[in-house]
XYZ file of C-alpha atoms in Angstrom:
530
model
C -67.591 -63.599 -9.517
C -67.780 -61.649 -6.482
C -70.759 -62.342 -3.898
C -72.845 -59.759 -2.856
C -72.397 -60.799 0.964
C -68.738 -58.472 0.147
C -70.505 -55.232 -0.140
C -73.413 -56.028 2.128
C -73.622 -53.453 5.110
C -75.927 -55.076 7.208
C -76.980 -52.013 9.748
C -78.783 -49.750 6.929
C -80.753 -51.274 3.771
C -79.920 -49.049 0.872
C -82.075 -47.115 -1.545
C -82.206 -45.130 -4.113
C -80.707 -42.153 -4.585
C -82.385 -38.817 -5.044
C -86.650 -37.504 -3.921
C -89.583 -39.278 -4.087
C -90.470 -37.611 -7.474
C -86.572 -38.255 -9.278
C -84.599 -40.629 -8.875
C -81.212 -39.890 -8.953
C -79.173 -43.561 -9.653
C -76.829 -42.258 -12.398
C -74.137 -44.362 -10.998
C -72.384 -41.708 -9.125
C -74.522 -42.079 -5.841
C -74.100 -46.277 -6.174
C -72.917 -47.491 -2.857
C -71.914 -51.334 -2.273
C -69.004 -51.115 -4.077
C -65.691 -53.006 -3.992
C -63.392 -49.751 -3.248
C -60.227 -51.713 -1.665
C -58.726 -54.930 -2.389
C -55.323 -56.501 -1.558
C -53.934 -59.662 -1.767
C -51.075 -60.799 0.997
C -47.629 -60.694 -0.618
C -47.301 -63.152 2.143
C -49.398 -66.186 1.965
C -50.990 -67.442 -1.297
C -54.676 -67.084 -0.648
C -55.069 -64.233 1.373
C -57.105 -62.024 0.336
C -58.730 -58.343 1.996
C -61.724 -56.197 0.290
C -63.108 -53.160 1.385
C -66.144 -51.567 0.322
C -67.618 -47.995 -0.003
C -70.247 -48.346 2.164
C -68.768 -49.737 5.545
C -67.450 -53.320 4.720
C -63.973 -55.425 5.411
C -63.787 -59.210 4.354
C -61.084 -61.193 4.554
C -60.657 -64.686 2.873
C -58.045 -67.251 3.387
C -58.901 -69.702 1.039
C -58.333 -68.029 -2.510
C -61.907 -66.395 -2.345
C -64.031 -69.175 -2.609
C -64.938 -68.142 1.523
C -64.923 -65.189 2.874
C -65.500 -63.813 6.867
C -66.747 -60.315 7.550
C -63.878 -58.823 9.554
C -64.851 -55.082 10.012
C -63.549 -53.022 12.843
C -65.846 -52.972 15.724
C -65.222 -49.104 16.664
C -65.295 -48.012 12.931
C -68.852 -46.264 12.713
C -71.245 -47.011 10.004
C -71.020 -46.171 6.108
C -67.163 -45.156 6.928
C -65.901 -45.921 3.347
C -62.971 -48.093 3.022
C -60.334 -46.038 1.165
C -57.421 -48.700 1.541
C -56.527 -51.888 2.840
C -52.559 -52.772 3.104
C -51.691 -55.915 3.057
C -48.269 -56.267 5.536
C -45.086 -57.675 3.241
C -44.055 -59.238 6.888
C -47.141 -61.001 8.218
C -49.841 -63.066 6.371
C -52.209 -61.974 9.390
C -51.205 -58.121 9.664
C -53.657 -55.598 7.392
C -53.721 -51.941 8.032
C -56.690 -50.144 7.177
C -57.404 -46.737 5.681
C -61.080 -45.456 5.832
C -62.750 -41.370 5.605
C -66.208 -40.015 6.248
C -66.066 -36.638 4.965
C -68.787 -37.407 3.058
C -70.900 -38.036 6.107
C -69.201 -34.233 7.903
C -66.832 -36.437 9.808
C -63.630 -35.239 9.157
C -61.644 -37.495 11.956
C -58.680 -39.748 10.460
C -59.422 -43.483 10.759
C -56.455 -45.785 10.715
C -56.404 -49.432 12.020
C -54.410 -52.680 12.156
C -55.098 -56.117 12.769
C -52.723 -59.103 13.119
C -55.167 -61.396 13.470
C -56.932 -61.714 10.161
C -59.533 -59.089 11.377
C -60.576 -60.852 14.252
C -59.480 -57.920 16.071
C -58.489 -54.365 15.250
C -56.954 -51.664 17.162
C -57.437 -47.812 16.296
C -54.169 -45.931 15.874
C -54.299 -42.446 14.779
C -52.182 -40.682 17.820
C -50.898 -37.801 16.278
C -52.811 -36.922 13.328
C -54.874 -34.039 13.590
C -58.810 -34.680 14.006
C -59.648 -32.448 10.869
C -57.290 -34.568 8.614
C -58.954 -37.288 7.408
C -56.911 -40.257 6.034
C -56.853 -41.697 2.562
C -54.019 -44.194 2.381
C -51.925 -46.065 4.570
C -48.943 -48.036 3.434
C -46.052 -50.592 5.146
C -42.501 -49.924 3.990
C -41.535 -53.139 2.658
C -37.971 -52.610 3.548
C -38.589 -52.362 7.661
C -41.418 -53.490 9.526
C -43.393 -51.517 11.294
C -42.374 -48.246 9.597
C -46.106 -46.746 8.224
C -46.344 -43.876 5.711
C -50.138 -41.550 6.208
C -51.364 -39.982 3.226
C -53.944 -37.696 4.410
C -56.098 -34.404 3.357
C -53.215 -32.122 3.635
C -50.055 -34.204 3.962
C -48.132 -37.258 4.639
C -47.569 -38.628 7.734
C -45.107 -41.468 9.300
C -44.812 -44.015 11.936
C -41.940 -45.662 13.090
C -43.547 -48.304 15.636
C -46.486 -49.797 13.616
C -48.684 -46.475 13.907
C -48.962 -46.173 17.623
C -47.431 -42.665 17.295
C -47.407 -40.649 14.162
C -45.626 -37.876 13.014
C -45.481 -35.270 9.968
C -43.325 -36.143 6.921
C -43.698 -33.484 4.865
C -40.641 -31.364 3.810
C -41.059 -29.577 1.055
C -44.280 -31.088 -0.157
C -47.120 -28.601 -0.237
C -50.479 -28.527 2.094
C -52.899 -30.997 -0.158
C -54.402 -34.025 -0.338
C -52.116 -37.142 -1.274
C -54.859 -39.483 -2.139
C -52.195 -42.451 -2.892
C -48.672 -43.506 -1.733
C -46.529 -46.381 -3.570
C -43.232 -47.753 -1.666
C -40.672 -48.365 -4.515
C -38.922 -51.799 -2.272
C -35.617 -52.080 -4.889
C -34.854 -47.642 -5.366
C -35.962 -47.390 -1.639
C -38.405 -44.406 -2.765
C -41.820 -43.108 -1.346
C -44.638 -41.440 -4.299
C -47.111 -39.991 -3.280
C -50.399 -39.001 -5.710
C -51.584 -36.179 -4.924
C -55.246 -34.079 -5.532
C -54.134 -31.072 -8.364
C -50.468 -30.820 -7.675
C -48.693 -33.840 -9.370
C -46.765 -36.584 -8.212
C -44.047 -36.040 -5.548
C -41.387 -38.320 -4.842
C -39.426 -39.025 -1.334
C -36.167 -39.958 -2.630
C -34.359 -42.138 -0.779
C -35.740 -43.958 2.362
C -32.728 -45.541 3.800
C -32.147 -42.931 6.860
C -35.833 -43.735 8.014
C -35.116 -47.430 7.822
C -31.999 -46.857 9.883
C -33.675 -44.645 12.092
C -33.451 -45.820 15.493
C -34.135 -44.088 19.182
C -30.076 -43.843 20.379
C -29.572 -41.629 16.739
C -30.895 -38.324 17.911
C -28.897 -39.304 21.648
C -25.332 -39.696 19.811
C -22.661 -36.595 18.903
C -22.531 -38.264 15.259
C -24.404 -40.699 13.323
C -23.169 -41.865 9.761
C -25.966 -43.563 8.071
C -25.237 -46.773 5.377
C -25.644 -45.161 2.030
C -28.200 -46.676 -0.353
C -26.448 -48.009 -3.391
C -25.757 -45.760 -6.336
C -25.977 -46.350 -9.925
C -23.387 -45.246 -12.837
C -25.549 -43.267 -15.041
C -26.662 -39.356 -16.589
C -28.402 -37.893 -13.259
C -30.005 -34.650 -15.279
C -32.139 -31.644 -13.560
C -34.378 -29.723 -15.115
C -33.837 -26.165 -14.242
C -36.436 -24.381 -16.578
C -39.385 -22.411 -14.504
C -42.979 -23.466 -14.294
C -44.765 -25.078 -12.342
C -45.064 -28.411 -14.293
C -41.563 -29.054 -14.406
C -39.876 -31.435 -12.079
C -36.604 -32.177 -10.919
C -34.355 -35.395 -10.990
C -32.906 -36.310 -8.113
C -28.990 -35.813 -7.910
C -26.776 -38.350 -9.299
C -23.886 -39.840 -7.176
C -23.880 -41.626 -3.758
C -26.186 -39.738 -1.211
C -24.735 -39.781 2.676
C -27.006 -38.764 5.392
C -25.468 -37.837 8.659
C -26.670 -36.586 11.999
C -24.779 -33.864 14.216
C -26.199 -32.938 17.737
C -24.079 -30.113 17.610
C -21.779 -28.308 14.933
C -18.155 -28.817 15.148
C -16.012 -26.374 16.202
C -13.813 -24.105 13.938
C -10.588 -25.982 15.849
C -12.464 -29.210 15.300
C -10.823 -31.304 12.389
C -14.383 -32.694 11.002
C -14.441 -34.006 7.538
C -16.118 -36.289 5.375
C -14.130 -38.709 2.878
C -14.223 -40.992 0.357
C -11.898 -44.257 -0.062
C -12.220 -47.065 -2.809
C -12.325 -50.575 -2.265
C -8.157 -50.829 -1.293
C -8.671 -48.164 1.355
C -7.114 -45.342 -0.632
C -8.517 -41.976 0.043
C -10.303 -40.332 -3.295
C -11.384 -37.033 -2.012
C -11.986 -35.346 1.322
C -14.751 -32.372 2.411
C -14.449 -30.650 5.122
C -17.362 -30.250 7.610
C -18.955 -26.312 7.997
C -21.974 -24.665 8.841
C -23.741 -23.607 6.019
C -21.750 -26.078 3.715
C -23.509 -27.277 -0.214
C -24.890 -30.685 -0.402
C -23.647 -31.371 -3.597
C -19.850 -32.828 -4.367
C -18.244 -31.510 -7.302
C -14.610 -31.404 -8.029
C -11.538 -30.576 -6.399
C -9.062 -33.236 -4.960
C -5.173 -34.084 -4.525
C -3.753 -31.907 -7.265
C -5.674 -28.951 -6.981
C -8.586 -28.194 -9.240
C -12.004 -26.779 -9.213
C -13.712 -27.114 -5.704
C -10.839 -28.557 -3.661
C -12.388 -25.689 -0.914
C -16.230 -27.105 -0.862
C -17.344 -27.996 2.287
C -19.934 -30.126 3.583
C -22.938 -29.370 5.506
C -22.284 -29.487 9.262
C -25.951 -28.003 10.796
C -27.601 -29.652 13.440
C -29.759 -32.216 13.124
C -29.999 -33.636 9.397
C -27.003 -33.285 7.196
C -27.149 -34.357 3.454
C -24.189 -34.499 0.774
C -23.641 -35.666 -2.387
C -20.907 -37.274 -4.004
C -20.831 -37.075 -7.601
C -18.677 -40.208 -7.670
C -15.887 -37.826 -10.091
C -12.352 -38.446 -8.664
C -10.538 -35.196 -8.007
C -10.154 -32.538 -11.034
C -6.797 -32.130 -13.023
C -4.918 -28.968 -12.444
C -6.457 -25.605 -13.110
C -5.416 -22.138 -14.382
C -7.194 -19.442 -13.053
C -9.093 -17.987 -15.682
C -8.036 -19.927 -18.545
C -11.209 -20.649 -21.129
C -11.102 -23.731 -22.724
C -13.208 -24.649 -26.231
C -14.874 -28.549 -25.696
C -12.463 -29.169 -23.302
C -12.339 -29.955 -19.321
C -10.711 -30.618 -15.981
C -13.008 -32.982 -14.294
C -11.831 -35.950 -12.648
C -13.704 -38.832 -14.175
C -16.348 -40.695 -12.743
C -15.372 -43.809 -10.568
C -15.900 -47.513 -12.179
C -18.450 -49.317 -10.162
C -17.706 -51.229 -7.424
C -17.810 -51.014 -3.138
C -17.053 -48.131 -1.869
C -16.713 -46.126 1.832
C -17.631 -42.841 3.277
C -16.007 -41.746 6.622
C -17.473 -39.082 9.031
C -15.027 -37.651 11.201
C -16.107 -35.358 13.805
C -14.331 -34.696 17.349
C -12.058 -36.992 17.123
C -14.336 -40.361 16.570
C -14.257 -41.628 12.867
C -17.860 -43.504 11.426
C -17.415 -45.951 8.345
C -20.316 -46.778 5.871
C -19.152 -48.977 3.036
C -21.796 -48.575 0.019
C -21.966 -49.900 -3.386
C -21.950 -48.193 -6.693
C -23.631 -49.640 -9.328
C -23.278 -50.286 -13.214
C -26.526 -49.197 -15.405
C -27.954 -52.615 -15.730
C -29.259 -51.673 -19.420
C -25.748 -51.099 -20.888
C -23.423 -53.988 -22.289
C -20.346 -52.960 -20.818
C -18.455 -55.035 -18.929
C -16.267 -53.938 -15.664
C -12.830 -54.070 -17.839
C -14.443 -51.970 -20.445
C -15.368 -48.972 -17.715
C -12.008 -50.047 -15.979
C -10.267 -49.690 -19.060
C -12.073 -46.349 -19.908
C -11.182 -45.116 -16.612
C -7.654 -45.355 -16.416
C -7.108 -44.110 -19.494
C -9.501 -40.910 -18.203
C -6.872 -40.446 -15.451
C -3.963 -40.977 -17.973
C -5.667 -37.908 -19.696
C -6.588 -36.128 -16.147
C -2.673 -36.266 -15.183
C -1.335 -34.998 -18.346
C -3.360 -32.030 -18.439
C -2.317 -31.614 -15.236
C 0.981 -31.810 -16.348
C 1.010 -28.944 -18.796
C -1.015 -26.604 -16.038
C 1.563 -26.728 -13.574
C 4.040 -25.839 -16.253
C 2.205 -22.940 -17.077
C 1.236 -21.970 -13.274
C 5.545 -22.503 -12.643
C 6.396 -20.278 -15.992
C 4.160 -17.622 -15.017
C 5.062 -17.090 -11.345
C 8.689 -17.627 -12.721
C 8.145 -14.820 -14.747
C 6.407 -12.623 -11.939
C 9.239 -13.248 -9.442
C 11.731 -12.126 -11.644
C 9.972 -9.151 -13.164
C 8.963 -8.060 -9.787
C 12.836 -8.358 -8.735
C 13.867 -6.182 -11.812
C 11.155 -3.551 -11.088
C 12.920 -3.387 -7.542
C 16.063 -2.199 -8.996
C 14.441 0.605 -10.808
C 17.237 2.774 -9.608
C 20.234 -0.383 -8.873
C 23.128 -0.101 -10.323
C 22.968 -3.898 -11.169
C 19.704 -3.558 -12.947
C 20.746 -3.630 -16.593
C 22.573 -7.077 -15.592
C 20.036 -8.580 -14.457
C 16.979 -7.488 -16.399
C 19.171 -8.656 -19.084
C 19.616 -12.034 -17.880
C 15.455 -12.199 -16.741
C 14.512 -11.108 -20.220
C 16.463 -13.991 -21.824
C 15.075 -16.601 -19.437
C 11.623 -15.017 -19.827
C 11.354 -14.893 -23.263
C 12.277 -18.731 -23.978
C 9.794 -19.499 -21.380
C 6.870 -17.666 -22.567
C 7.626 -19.228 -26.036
C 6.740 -22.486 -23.790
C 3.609 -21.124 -22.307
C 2.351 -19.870 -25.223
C 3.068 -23.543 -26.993
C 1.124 -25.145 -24.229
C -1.696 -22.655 -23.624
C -3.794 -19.993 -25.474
C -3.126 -17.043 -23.984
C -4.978 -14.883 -25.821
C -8.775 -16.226 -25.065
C -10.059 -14.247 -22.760
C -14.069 -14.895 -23.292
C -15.498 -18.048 -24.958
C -15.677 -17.072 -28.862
C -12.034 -15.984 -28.543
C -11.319 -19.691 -29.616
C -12.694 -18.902 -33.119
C -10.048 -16.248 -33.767
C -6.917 -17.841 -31.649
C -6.788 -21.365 -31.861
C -6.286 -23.816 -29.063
C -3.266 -25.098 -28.228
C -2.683 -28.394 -26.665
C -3.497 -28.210 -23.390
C -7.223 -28.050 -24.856
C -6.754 -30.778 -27.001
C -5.810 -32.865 -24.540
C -8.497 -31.823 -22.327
C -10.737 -32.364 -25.413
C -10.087 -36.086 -25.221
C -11.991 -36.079 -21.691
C -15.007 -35.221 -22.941
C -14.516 -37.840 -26.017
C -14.085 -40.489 -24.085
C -16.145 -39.866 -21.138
C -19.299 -39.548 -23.349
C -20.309 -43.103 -23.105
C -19.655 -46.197 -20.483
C -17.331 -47.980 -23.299
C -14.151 -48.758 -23.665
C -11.622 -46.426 -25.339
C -11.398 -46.148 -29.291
C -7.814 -46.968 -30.801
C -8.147 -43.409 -32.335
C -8.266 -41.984 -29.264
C -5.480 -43.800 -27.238
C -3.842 -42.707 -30.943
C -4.677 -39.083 -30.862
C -3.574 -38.794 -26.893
C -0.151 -40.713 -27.484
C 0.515 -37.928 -30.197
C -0.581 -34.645 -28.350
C 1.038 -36.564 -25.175
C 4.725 -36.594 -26.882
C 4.626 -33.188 -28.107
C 3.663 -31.877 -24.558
C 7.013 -33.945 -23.359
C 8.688 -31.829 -25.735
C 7.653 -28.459 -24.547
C 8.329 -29.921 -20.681
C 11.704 -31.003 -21.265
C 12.644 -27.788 -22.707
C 10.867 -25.904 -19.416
C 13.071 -28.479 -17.832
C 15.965 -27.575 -19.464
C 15.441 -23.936 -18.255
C 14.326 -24.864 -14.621
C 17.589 -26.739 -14.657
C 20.219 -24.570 -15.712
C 18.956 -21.113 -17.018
C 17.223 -20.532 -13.534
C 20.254 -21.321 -11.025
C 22.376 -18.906 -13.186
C 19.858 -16.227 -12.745
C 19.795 -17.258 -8.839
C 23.753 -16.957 -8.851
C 24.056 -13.794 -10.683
C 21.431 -12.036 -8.291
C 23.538 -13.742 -5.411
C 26.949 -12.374 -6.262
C 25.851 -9.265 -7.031
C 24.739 -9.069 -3.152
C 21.077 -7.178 -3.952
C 19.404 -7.080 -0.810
C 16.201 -8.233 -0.062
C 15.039 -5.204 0.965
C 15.669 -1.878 -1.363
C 14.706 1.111 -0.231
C 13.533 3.453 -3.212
C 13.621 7.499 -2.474
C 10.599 9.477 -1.802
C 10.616 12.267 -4.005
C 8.429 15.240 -2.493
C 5.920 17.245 -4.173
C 7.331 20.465 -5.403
């Protein structure tokens, strides 16, 4: 039972609502009402209310006392929109109250660290035709204040004695409620008629300290990143939202843009210090990390952001991709690099020749049963699968530019008299090894339904068994360490016959073009028009 001394506002008596002929009390005009209450997350007992109609208590006890603490400067009837309880301070409160009702549009924000014996107004930098609904504490670093008000959000970094505008890409409108999520390090903000938005990821403004925007480079500590589906939605309308990415996120600062001379790049290492995938820093670069790595692959040329100010990129947490063919279509199969167990982790900012470390963790989904062998297990055997489709690429990529070198070479001798000789001795070679190719790789699929008329050959099976094992954080079936071990040999077959030919057939074509002394350069006649 609350006593009416809470809601009391002792300069006006309240009356009813409406003329002297109707009354209009149908609950919607009713004043005297608890609007606001928080408890301290501090010290047991503490308790703050706030009332529509002008009124702050604070007790100490539980509730069973309480002491009208109302700031002195606040005028009359202000309603109390919200009352924030500091996670740091038993005696710190912040206070949120509007008057638009009343035509007073000014924002109203105060704090008290004395139990509202005392209250200070700070609202420096907020517009005077923004009034305020909400004021929050991040629970994560004291002193740092988010501002919902009519149009926006607003933040402070030194307990709200100087505000500024956080707003991004949220829209002009009234965010009516903000929620600090401590453990994902996430700001939400309710908003008046245009959904929820959420900050994602809070960690650069808890880091964010005066000598940042004075250094060449600043590598901020990564919040930690869970294992897990990170899905977008990428349909249109308005009423769809959108994930945020999945991976580690790294923040960076850059006063300037390196130079194109400049060796500036970003990198990953594991927990033993060995280096999973670099980025190199540009202007203009994507945010997002995708594939590419040590043996080639999709993406190997992404860069990262390098604009001034504010950088953001995102590691997908994939090691590097296997080998690639250019072109080459591929039915349920893929070359990603798979995604890295969980553990400790670091990401390195180089940039003119001074190197920043950030070690960060990555995390398992707490909801699955799998231990750290089981994903450990899982992904060695991904990289097992990873190497031996590389394997059977750079066969291919070899046979192929074998087979262009030495067809080029014959073409040169269009009018040689050693051309018979050795397109002789290049047809031979060529013929056993596209027999190889063909073995390892379709050749013939040229769009994706091609697969239903020429079937795949095993460089897609293998590359299959990515997608069969990757689909859940488990370790790997005996039928599929089975399956692999099979497809696996017969590759070695193929390879040791290319090796065969690499090894023999190849320096005999090399010595038969050397002794029969065909330069490198032929000159072939002109033959004018007639």
């Amino acid at each position: 039972v609350v006593s009416p001394d809470l809601t009391r506002n002792d300069t006006t008596k309240m009356a009813s609502s409406g003329g002297p002929i109707t009354k209009d009390n149908t609950s919607v005009e009713y004043y005297g009402t608890i609007f606001t209450f928080a408890e301290s997350p501090v010290e047991r007992g503490v308790l703050w209310s706030g009332s529509d109609d002008g009124v702050v208590q604070v007790s100490r006890d539980g509730g069973a006392t309480w002491t009208k603490a109302t700031p002195g400067g606040l005028p009359a009837w202000s309603m109390m929109s919200i009352i924030e309880a500091s996670p740091f301070d038993a005696g710190t409160a912040w206070l949120a109250a509007n008057r638009y009702k009343l035509d007073d549009f000014r924002p109203y924000i105060y704090r008290t660290t004395d139990f509202g014996r005392s209250w200070s107004k700070i609202v420096r930098g907020i517009p005077d035709g923004e009034f305020v609904h909400v004021v929050r504490e991040d629970p994560n670093r004291k002193g740092l204040l988010y501002a919902g008000t009519e149009r926006g959000v607003y933040v402070s970094f030194n307990s709200g004695e100087n505000w500024q505008p956080l707003r991004l890409n949220l829209p002009v409108v009234p965010v009516h409620d903000l929620a600090v999520q401590k453990r994902e390090k996430d700001l939400v903000a309710g908003t008046h008629g245009r959904s929820f938005w959420i900050l994602d990821d809070l960690t650069p403004l808890h880091q964010l300290e005066e000598g940042v925007a004075k250094s060449e480079a600043f590598l901020f500590a990564p919040r930690e990143a869970y294992r897990g589906g990170g899905f977008s939605f990428s349909r249109p309308g308005l009423t769809i939202g959108k994930n945020p990415p999945s991976g580690a996120v790294v923040h960076y600062f850059l006063k300037t843009p390196p130079g194109k001379k400049d060796s500036a790049r970003l990198e990953f290492y594991d927990s033993a210090g060995e280096l999973i995938k670099s980025f190199n820093l540009e202007a203009g670069g994507r945010s997002g990390g995708g594939g590419g790595g040590r043996r080639g692959g999709r993406g190997g040329d992404q860069k990262a952001p390098a604009d001034t100010g504010m950088n953001r990129f995102v590691w997908n947490m994939r090691y590097p991709d296997a080998v690639d063919v250019p072109g080459a279509i591929m039915w349920g199969g893929t070359t990603r690099g798979p995604v890295a167990v969980p553990g400790t982790y670091e990401a390195r900012l180089t940039v003119g020749g001074k190197t920043l470390s950030r070690t960060f963790e990555y995390r398992k989904d707490p909801r699955l049963p799998a231990t750290q062998e089981d994903l450990q297990a899982q992904f060695d055997f991904l990289i097992q699968i990873r190497d031996r489709v590389s394997d059977a690429h750079e066969a291919v990529l070899s046979i192929r530019d074998i087979r262009s070198q030495t067809n080029d070479l014959v073409k040169r001798l269009d009018k040689h008299e050693s051309k018979e000789a050795v397109s002789d001795s290049a047809k031979g070679m060529n013929d056993r090894l596209k027999k190889i190719e063909e073995e390892i790789i379709q050749v013939h699929i040229k769009a994706g339904q091609d697969a239903l008329n020429y079937p795949i050959k095993l460089n897609n099976k293998i590359a299959a068994l990515t997608g069969v094992v990757g689909s859940a954080d488990t370790r790997p079936t005996k039928q599929a360490r089975d399956v692999f071990d099979e497809l696996s040999a017969e590759l070695g077959a193929l390879l040791d016959r290319y090796g065969a030919i690499v090894a023999h057939d190849l320096p005999a074509f090399n010595a038969l073009v050397r002794s029969l002394d065909i330069p490198a350069v032929i000159l072939q006649p002109v033959e004018r028009p007639k």
